């Protein structure tokens, strides 16, 4: 004979970039590759739904982002960072409510002489972002902990990251 059982469970979405939510490092990677592939996300909001941490660095969104990236009060920690999250925050782009932590272990593109945790170039709005990522690199670099070149707005951003330049031995 059969029985009737009362069963219930909570479904927790794993998220995808298509849904506009980032739950995992894999979701971030798919999103970053999409930006690098030319998707600007203009008019769309991408929301970080959980804290993310990697031993090295997050995939680089090497393109122009024109949407809204809402960090949702979460933290992204990269412990061997080499580049920012975005190349360019476009004129319509917004990055907000995000904390960055970890450290820069080396510099991916030394010839470009500039780096930061959020973006190399900001033409849009970076709002309520806090940086705790430390940097200790040898050489001469321009390192703006939140953004390297700002042509947009930074509102209520805080930088607690420590920049320390080490002297590397030079050979002639």
Coordinates of N, CA and C in Angstrom, one line a residue:
X1 N 0.8 -1.2 0.0 CA 0.0 0.0 0.0 C 0.9 1.2 0.0
X2 N 0.4 2.3 -0.6 CA 1.1 3.5 -0.6 C 0.7 4.5 0.5
X3 N 1.4 5.5 0.6 CA 1.1 6.5 1.5 C 1.3 7.9 1.0
X4 N 0.8 8.9 1.6 CA 0.9 10.3 1.2 C 1.8 10.9 2.2
X5 N 2.9 11.5 1.7 CA 3.9 12.2 2.5 C 3.9 13.7 2.3
X6 N 3.9 14.4 3.3 CA 4.0 15.9 3.2 C 5.5 16.2 3.0
X7 N 5.9 16.7 1.9 CA 7.3 17.0 1.6 C 7.3 18.5 1.1
X8 N 8.3 19.2 1.6 CA 8.5 20.5 1.0 C 10.0 20.8 1.1
X9 N 10.5 21.6 0.2 CA 11.9 22.0 0.2 C 12.0 23.4 -0.4
X10 N 13.1 24.0 -0.1 CA 13.4 25.3 -0.7 C 14.3 25.1 -1.9
X11 N 13.9 25.7 -3.0 CA 14.7 25.7 -4.2 C 15.6 26.9 -4.2
X12 N 16.9 26.7 -4.3 CA 17.9 27.8 -4.4 C 18.5 27.8 -5.8
X13 N 18.2 28.8 -6.5 CA 18.7 29.0 -7.8 C 20.2 29.0 -7.8
X14 N 20.9 28.4 -8.8 CA 22.3 28.5 -8.9 C 22.7 29.7 -9.7
X15 N 21.8 30.4 -10.4 CA 22.1 31.6 -11.1 C 22.8 31.4 -12.4
X16 N 22.5 32.3 -13.3 CA 23.2 32.4 -14.6 C 23.3 33.8 -15.0
X17 N 24.2 34.1 -15.9 CA 24.2 35.5 -16.4 C 22.9 35.9 -17.1
X18 N 22.3 34.9 -17.8 CA 21.1 35.1 -18.5 C 20.0 35.7 -17.6
X19 N 20.0 35.1 -16.4 CA 19.0 35.6 -15.4 C 19.4 36.9 -14.7
X20 N 20.6 37.3 -14.9 CA 21.1 38.6 -14.3 C 21.6 38.4 -12.9
X21 N 21.8 37.2 -12.5 CA 22.3 37.0 -11.1 C 23.6 36.2 -11.2
X22 N 24.6 36.6 -10.3 CA 25.8 35.9 -10.2 C 25.9 35.3 -8.8
X23 N 26.0 34.0 -8.8 CA 26.0 33.2 -7.5 C 27.4 32.6 -7.3
X24 N 28.1 32.3 -8.4 CA 29.4 31.5 -8.3 C 30.5 32.2 -9.1
X25 N 31.7 31.7 -8.9 CA 32.8 32.2 -9.7 C 32.6 31.8 -11.2
X26 N 32.0 30.7 -11.4 CA 31.7 30.3 -12.8 C 30.7 31.3 -13.4
X27 N 29.7 31.7 -12.7 CA 28.8 32.8 -13.2 C 29.5 34.0 -13.5
X28 N 30.5 34.5 -12.7 CA 31.3 35.7 -13.0 C 32.1 35.4 -14.2
X29 N 32.7 34.3 -14.4 CA 33.5 34.0 -15.5 C 32.7 34.1 -16.8
X30 N 31.5 33.5 -16.8 CA 30.6 33.6 -18.0 C 30.2 35.0 -18.3
X31 N 29.9 35.8 -17.3 CA 29.6 37.2 -17.4 C 30.8 38.0 -18.0
X32 N 32.0 37.8 -17.4 CA 33.2 38.5 -17.9 C 33.5 38.2 -19.3
X33 N 33.4 36.9 -19.7 CA 33.6 36.5 -21.1 C 32.6 37.1 -22.0
X34 N 31.4 37.3 -21.6 CA 30.4 37.9 -22.4 C 30.7 39.3 -22.6
X35 N 31.1 40.1 -21.6 CA 31.5 41.5 -21.8 C 32.7 41.5 -22.7
X36 N 33.7 40.7 -22.6 CA 34.9 40.6 -23.4 C 34.5 40.3 -24.9
X37 N 33.4 39.6 -25.0 CA 32.9 39.2 -26.4 C 32.0 40.3 -27.0
X38 N 31.8 41.4 -26.3 CA 31.1 42.5 -26.9 C 29.7 42.8 -26.3
X39 N 29.3 42.0 -25.4 CA 28.0 42.3 -24.8 C 28.2 43.5 -23.8
X40 N 27.5 44.6 -24.0 CA 27.6 45.7 -23.1 C 26.7 45.7 -21.9
X41 N 25.6 44.9 -22.0 CA 24.6 44.8 -20.9 C 23.9 46.1 -20.7
X42 N 23.9 47.0 -21.7 CA 23.2 48.3 -21.5 C 21.7 48.1 -21.2
X43 N 21.2 48.8 -20.1 CA 19.9 48.7 -19.7 C 19.6 47.5 -18.8
X44 N 20.6 46.7 -18.5 CA 20.4 45.5 -17.7 C 21.1 45.6 -16.4
X45 N 20.6 44.9 -15.4 CA 21.2 44.9 -14.1 C 21.7 43.5 -13.8
X46 N 23.0 43.4 -13.4 CA 23.6 42.1 -13.0 C 23.8 42.2 -11.5
X47 N 23.3 41.3 -10.7 CA 23.4 41.3 -9.3 C 24.2 40.2 -8.7
X48 N 25.2 40.6 -7.9 CA 26.0 39.6 -7.2 C 25.2 39.1 -6.0
X49 N 25.0 37.8 -6.0 CA 24.1 37.2 -4.9 C 24.8 36.5 -3.8
X50 N 26.2 36.4 -3.9 CA 26.9 35.8 -2.8 C 28.4 36.3 -2.9
X51 N 29.1 36.2 -1.7 CA 30.5 36.5 -1.7 C 31.2 35.5 -2.6
X52 N 32.2 36.0 -3.3 CA 33.0 35.2 -4.2 C 34.5 35.3 -3.8
X53 N 35.2 34.2 -3.8 CA 36.6 34.3 -3.5 C 37.4 33.3 -4.4
X54 N 38.6 33.8 -4.9 CA 39.5 33.0 -5.7 C 40.9 33.1 -5.2
X55 N 41.6 32.0 -5.3 CA 43.0 32.0 -4.9 C 43.9 32.9 -5.8
X56 N 43.5 33.1 -7.0 CA 44.3 33.9 -7.9 C 43.5 35.1 -8.3
X57 N 42.9 35.2 -9.5 CA 42.2 36.4 -10.0 C 40.9 36.0 -10.6
X58 N 40.0 37.0 -10.7 CA 38.7 36.8 -11.4 C 39.0 37.0 -12.9
X59 N 38.2 36.4 -13.7 CA 38.2 36.6 -15.2 C 38.0 38.1 -15.4
X60 N 38.7 38.6 -16.4 CA 38.7 40.0 -16.8 C 37.6 40.3 -17.8
X61 N 36.7 41.2 -17.4 CA 35.7 41.7 -18.3 C 36.3 42.7 -19.2
X62 N 37.0 42.2 -20.2 CA 37.9 43.1 -21.1 C 37.0 43.6 -22.2
X63 N 36.2 44.6 -21.9 CA 35.4 45.3 -22.8 C 34.7 46.5 -22.2
X64 N 33.7 47.1 -22.8 CA 33.0 48.2 -22.2 C 31.7 47.7 -21.6
X65 N 31.5 48.0 -20.3 CA 30.3 47.6 -19.6 C 29.4 48.8 -19.5
X66 N 28.1 48.8 -20.0 CA 27.2 49.9 -20.0 C 25.9 49.6 -19.1
X67 N 25.9 48.5 -18.4 CA 24.8 48.1 -17.6 C 25.0 48.5 -16.1
X68 N 24.3 47.9 -15.2 CA 24.4 48.1 -13.8 C 24.9 46.8 -13.2
X69 N 26.1 46.9 -12.5 CA 26.6 45.8 -11.7 C 26.3 46.1 -10.3
X70 N 25.4 45.4 -9.7 CA 25.0 45.7 -8.3 C 25.7 44.6 -7.4
X71 N 26.6 45.0 -6.6 CA 27.4 44.1 -5.7 C 26.5 43.6 -4.6
X72 N 25.4 44.2 -4.4 CA 24.4 43.7 -3.4 C 25.0 43.6 -2.0
X73 N 26.0 44.4 -1.7 CA 26.6 44.4 -0.4 C 27.6 43.2 -0.2
X74 N 27.9 42.5 -1.3 CA 28.8 41.3 -1.2 C 30.2 41.7 -1.4
X75 N 31.1 40.7 -1.2 CA 32.5 40.9 -1.3 C 33.1 40.0 -2.4
X76 N 34.0 40.5 -3.2 CA 34.8 39.7 -4.2 C 36.2 39.7 -3.7
X77 N 36.8 38.6 -3.4 CA 38.2 38.5 -2.9 C 39.0 37.7 -3.9
X78 N 40.1 38.4 -4.4 CA 41.0 37.8 -5.3 C 42.4 37.9 -4.6
X79 N 43.0 36.7 -4.3 CA 44.2 36.7 -3.5 C 45.5 36.7 -4.3
X80 N 45.4 36.6 -5.6 CA 46.5 36.7 -6.5 C 46.2 37.5 -7.7
X81 N 45.5 38.7 -7.5 CA 45.0 39.5 -8.5 C 46.1 40.0 -9.5
X82 N 45.7 40.2 -10.7 CA 46.7 40.8 -11.7 C 46.0 41.9 -12.6
X83 N 44.7 42.0 -12.5 CA 44.0 43.1 -13.3 C 42.7 43.4 -12.6
X84 N 42.0 44.5 -13.1 CA 40.7 44.9 -12.5 C 39.6 44.0 -13.0
X85 N 38.4 44.2 -12.4 CA 37.2 43.4 -12.9 C 36.8 43.8 -14.3
X86 N 36.9 45.1 -14.6 CA 36.4 45.6 -15.9 C 37.5 46.5 -16.5
X87 N 37.6 46.5 -17.9 CA 38.4 47.4 -18.6 C 37.8 48.8 -18.5
X88 N 36.6 48.9 -19.0 CA 35.9 50.2 -19.1 C 34.5 50.1 -18.6
X89 N 34.2 51.0 -17.6 CA 32.8 51.3 -17.3 C 32.3 52.4 -18.2
X90 N 31.4 52.1 -19.1 CA 31.0 53.1 -20.1 C 30.2 54.2 -19.5
X91 N 29.8 55.2 -20.3 CA 29.0 56.4 -19.8 C 27.7 56.0 -19.2
X92 N 27.1 54.9 -19.6 CA 25.8 54.5 -19.0 C 26.1 53.4 -17.9
X93 N 27.3 53.0 -17.7 CA 27.6 51.9 -16.8 C 27.6 52.4 -15.3
X94 N 27.2 51.4 -14.4 CA 27.2 51.7 -13.0 C 27.8 50.4 -12.3
X95 N 28.7 50.6 -11.4 CA 29.1 49.6 -10.5 C 28.9 50.1 -9.1
X96 N 28.1 49.3 -8.3 CA 27.7 49.9 -7.0 C 27.6 48.7 -5.9
X97 N 27.6 49.2 -4.7 CA 27.4 48.3 -3.5 C 28.3 47.1 -3.5
X98 N 29.6 47.3 -3.7 CA 30.5 46.1 -3.8 C 31.7 46.4 -2.9
X99 N 32.2 45.3 -2.3 CA 33.5 45.4 -1.5 C 34.5 44.5 -2.3
X100 N 35.7 45.0 -2.4 CA 36.8 44.2 -3.0 C 37.9 43.9 -2.0
X101 N 38.4 42.7 -1.9 CA 39.4 42.4 -0.9 C 40.4 41.5 -1.6
X102 N 41.5 41.2 -0.9 CA 42.6 40.4 -1.4 C 43.9 41.1 -1.6
X103 N 44.6 40.8 -2.6 CA 45.9 41.5 -2.9 C 46.2 41.3 -4.4
X104 N 47.0 42.2 -4.8 CA 47.6 42.1 -6.2 C 49.0 41.4 -6.0
X105 N 49.2 40.3 -6.7 CA 50.4 39.6 -6.6 C 51.4 39.9 -7.7
X106 N 50.9 40.3 -8.8 CA 51.7 40.7 -9.9 C 50.9 41.6 -10.9
X107 N 51.5 42.1 -11.9 CA 50.8 43.0 -12.8 C 50.8 42.3 -14.2
X108 N 49.6 42.1 -14.7 CA 49.4 41.3 -16.0 C 50.0 42.0 -17.2
X109 N 49.8 43.3 -17.3 CA 50.2 44.1 -18.5 C 51.0 45.3 -18.1
X110 N 52.2 45.0 -17.7 CA 53.1 46.0 -17.2 C 53.3 47.2 -18.3
X111 N 53.3 46.9 -19.5 CA 53.5 47.9 -20.5 C 52.4 48.9 -20.6
X112 N 51.2 48.6 -20.1 CA 50.1 49.5 -20.1 C 50.2 50.5 -18.9
X113 N 51.0 50.3 -18.0 CA 51.3 51.2 -16.9 C 50.0 51.8 -16.2
X114 N 49.2 50.9 -15.8 CA 48.0 51.4 -15.0 C 47.1 50.2 -14.6
X115 N 46.6 50.2 -13.4 CA 45.7 49.2 -13.0 C 44.9 49.6 -11.8
X116 N 43.9 48.8 -11.4 CA 43.0 49.2 -10.3 C 42.2 47.9 -10.0
X117 N 41.4 48.0 -9.0 CA 40.5 46.8 -8.6 C 39.2 46.8 -9.4
X118 N 38.6 47.9 -9.7 CA 37.3 47.9 -10.4 C 37.5 48.1 -11.9
X119 N 38.1 49.1 -12.3 CA 38.2 49.4 -13.7 C 39.5 50.2 -14.1
X120 N 40.0 50.0 -15.3 CA 41.0 50.8 -15.8 C 40.5 52.2 -16.1
X121 N 39.3 52.2 -16.7 CA 38.7 53.5 -17.2 C 37.3 53.5 -16.7
X122 N 36.9 54.6 -16.0 CA 35.5 54.8 -15.6 C 35.0 56.1 -16.3
X123 N 34.0 55.9 -17.1 CA 33.2 57.0 -17.7 C 31.8 57.1 -17.2
X124 N 31.5 56.2 -16.3 CA 30.1 56.1 -15.7 C 30.1 56.5 -14.3
X125 N 29.5 55.6 -13.5 CA 29.4 55.8 -12.0 C 29.8 54.6 -11.2
X126 N 30.7 54.8 -10.3 CA 31.1 53.8 -9.3 C 30.7 54.4 -8.0
X127 N 29.8 53.6 -7.3 CA 29.1 54.1 -6.1 C 29.1 53.1 -5.0
X128 N 29.4 53.6 -3.8 CA 29.4 52.8 -2.6 C 30.3 51.5 -2.8
X129 N 31.5 51.7 -3.3 CA 32.4 50.6 -3.4 C 33.5 50.8 -2.4
X130 N 33.9 49.7 -1.7 CA 35.0 49.8 -0.7 C 36.0 48.8 -1.1
X131 N 37.3 49.3 -1.1 CA 38.4 48.4 -1.5 C 39.3 48.2 -0.3
X132 N 39.6 46.9 -0.1 CA 40.6 46.5 1.0 C 41.8 45.8 0.3
X133 N 41.8 45.6 -1.0 CA 42.9 44.9 -1.7 C 44.2 45.6 -1.5
X134 N 45.2 44.9 -1.1 CA 46.6 45.5 -0.9 C 47.4 45.2 -2.2
X135 N 48.4 46.1 -2.4 CA 49.3 45.9 -3.6 C 50.7 46.1 -3.1
X136 N 51.5 45.1 -3.5 CA 53.0 45.3 -3.3 C 53.7 44.7 -4.5
X137 N 54.1 45.7 -5.4 CA 54.7 45.4 -6.6 C 56.0 46.1 -6.8
X138 N 57.0 45.5 -7.5 CA 58.2 46.2 -7.9 C 58.0 47.0 -9.2
X139 N 58.7 48.1 -9.3 CA 58.6 48.8 -10.6 C 57.9 50.1 -10.4
X140 N 57.7 50.8 -11.5 CA 56.9 52.1 -11.4 C 55.6 51.9 -12.2
X141 N 54.5 52.0 -11.4 CA 53.2 51.8 -12.0 C 52.3 52.9 -11.5
X142 N 51.2 53.1 -12.3 CA 50.1 54.0 -11.9 C 49.1 53.0 -11.3
X143 N 48.8 53.1 -10.1 CA 47.9 52.1 -9.5 C 46.8 52.9 -8.7
X144 N 45.6 53.0 -9.3 CA 44.5 53.7 -8.6 C 43.7 52.6 -8.0
X145 N 43.7 52.4 -6.7 CA 43.1 51.2 -6.2 C 41.6 50.9 -6.6
X146 N 40.8 51.9 -6.9 CA 39.4 51.6 -7.4 C 39.4 51.8 -8.9
X147 N 39.9 52.8 -9.4 CA 39.9 53.1 -10.9 C 41.2 53.8 -11.2
X148 N 41.8 53.5 -12.4 CA 43.0 54.1 -12.8 C 42.8 55.4 -13.4
X149 N 41.9 55.5 -14.4 CA 41.6 56.7 -15.1 C 40.1 57.0 -14.9
X150 N 39.8 58.1 -14.3 CA 38.4 58.5 -14.0 C 37.9 59.7 -14.8
X151 N 36.9 59.4 -15.7 CA 36.3 60.5 -16.4 C 34.8 60.5 -16.1
X152 N 34.4 59.7 -15.1 CA 33.0 59.6 -14.6 C 32.9 60.1 -13.2
X153 N 32.1 59.4 -12.4 CA 31.9 59.8 -11.0 C 32.2 58.7 -10.1
X154 N 32.8 59.0 -9.0 CA 32.9 58.1 -7.8 C 32.2 58.7 -6.7
X155 N 31.2 58.0 -6.1 CA 30.4 58.5 -5.0 C 30.5 57.5 -3.8
X156 N 30.8 58.1 -2.7 CA 30.8 57.3 -1.4 C 31.7 56.1 -1.5
X157 N 32.8 56.2 -2.2 CA 33.7 55.1 -2.3 C 34.8 55.2 -1.2
X158 N 35.3 54.1 -0.7 CA 36.4 54.1 0.3 C 37.5 53.2 -0.1
X159 N 38.7 53.6 0.1 CA 39.9 52.8 -0.2 C 40.7 52.6 1.0
X160 N 40.8 51.4 1.5 CA 41.6 51.0 2.6 C 42.8 50.1 2.2
X161 N 42.9 49.9 0.9 CA 44.0 49.1 0.4 C 45.4 49.8 0.6
X162 N 46.4 49.0 0.9 CA 47.7 49.6 1.1 C 48.5 49.4 -0.2
X163 N 49.2 50.4 -0.7 CA 50.0 50.4 -1.8 C 51.5 50.5 -1.3
X164 N 52.3 49.5 -1.6 CA 53.7 49.5 -1.2 C 54.5 49.1 -2.4
X165 N 55.4 49.9 -2.8 CA 56.3 49.6 -4.0 C 57.5 49.1 -3.4
X166 N 57.9 47.9 -3.9 CA 59.2 47.3 -3.5 C 60.2 47.6 -4.5
X167 N 61.4 47.7 -4.1 CA 62.5 48.0 -5.0 C 63.1 46.6 -5.5
X168 N 62.9 46.4 -6.8 CA 63.5 45.2 -7.4 C 64.9 45.5 -7.8
X169 N 65.7 44.5 -7.8 CA 67.1 44.7 -8.3 C 67.1 44.9 -9.8
X170 N 67.8 45.8 -10.2 CA 67.9 46.2 -11.6 C 69.2 45.7 -12.2
X171 N 69.2 45.1 -13.4 CA 70.4 44.7 -14.1 C 70.6 45.6 -15.3
X172 N 71.8 46.0 -15.5 CA 72.2 46.8 -16.7 C 72.7 46.0 -17.8

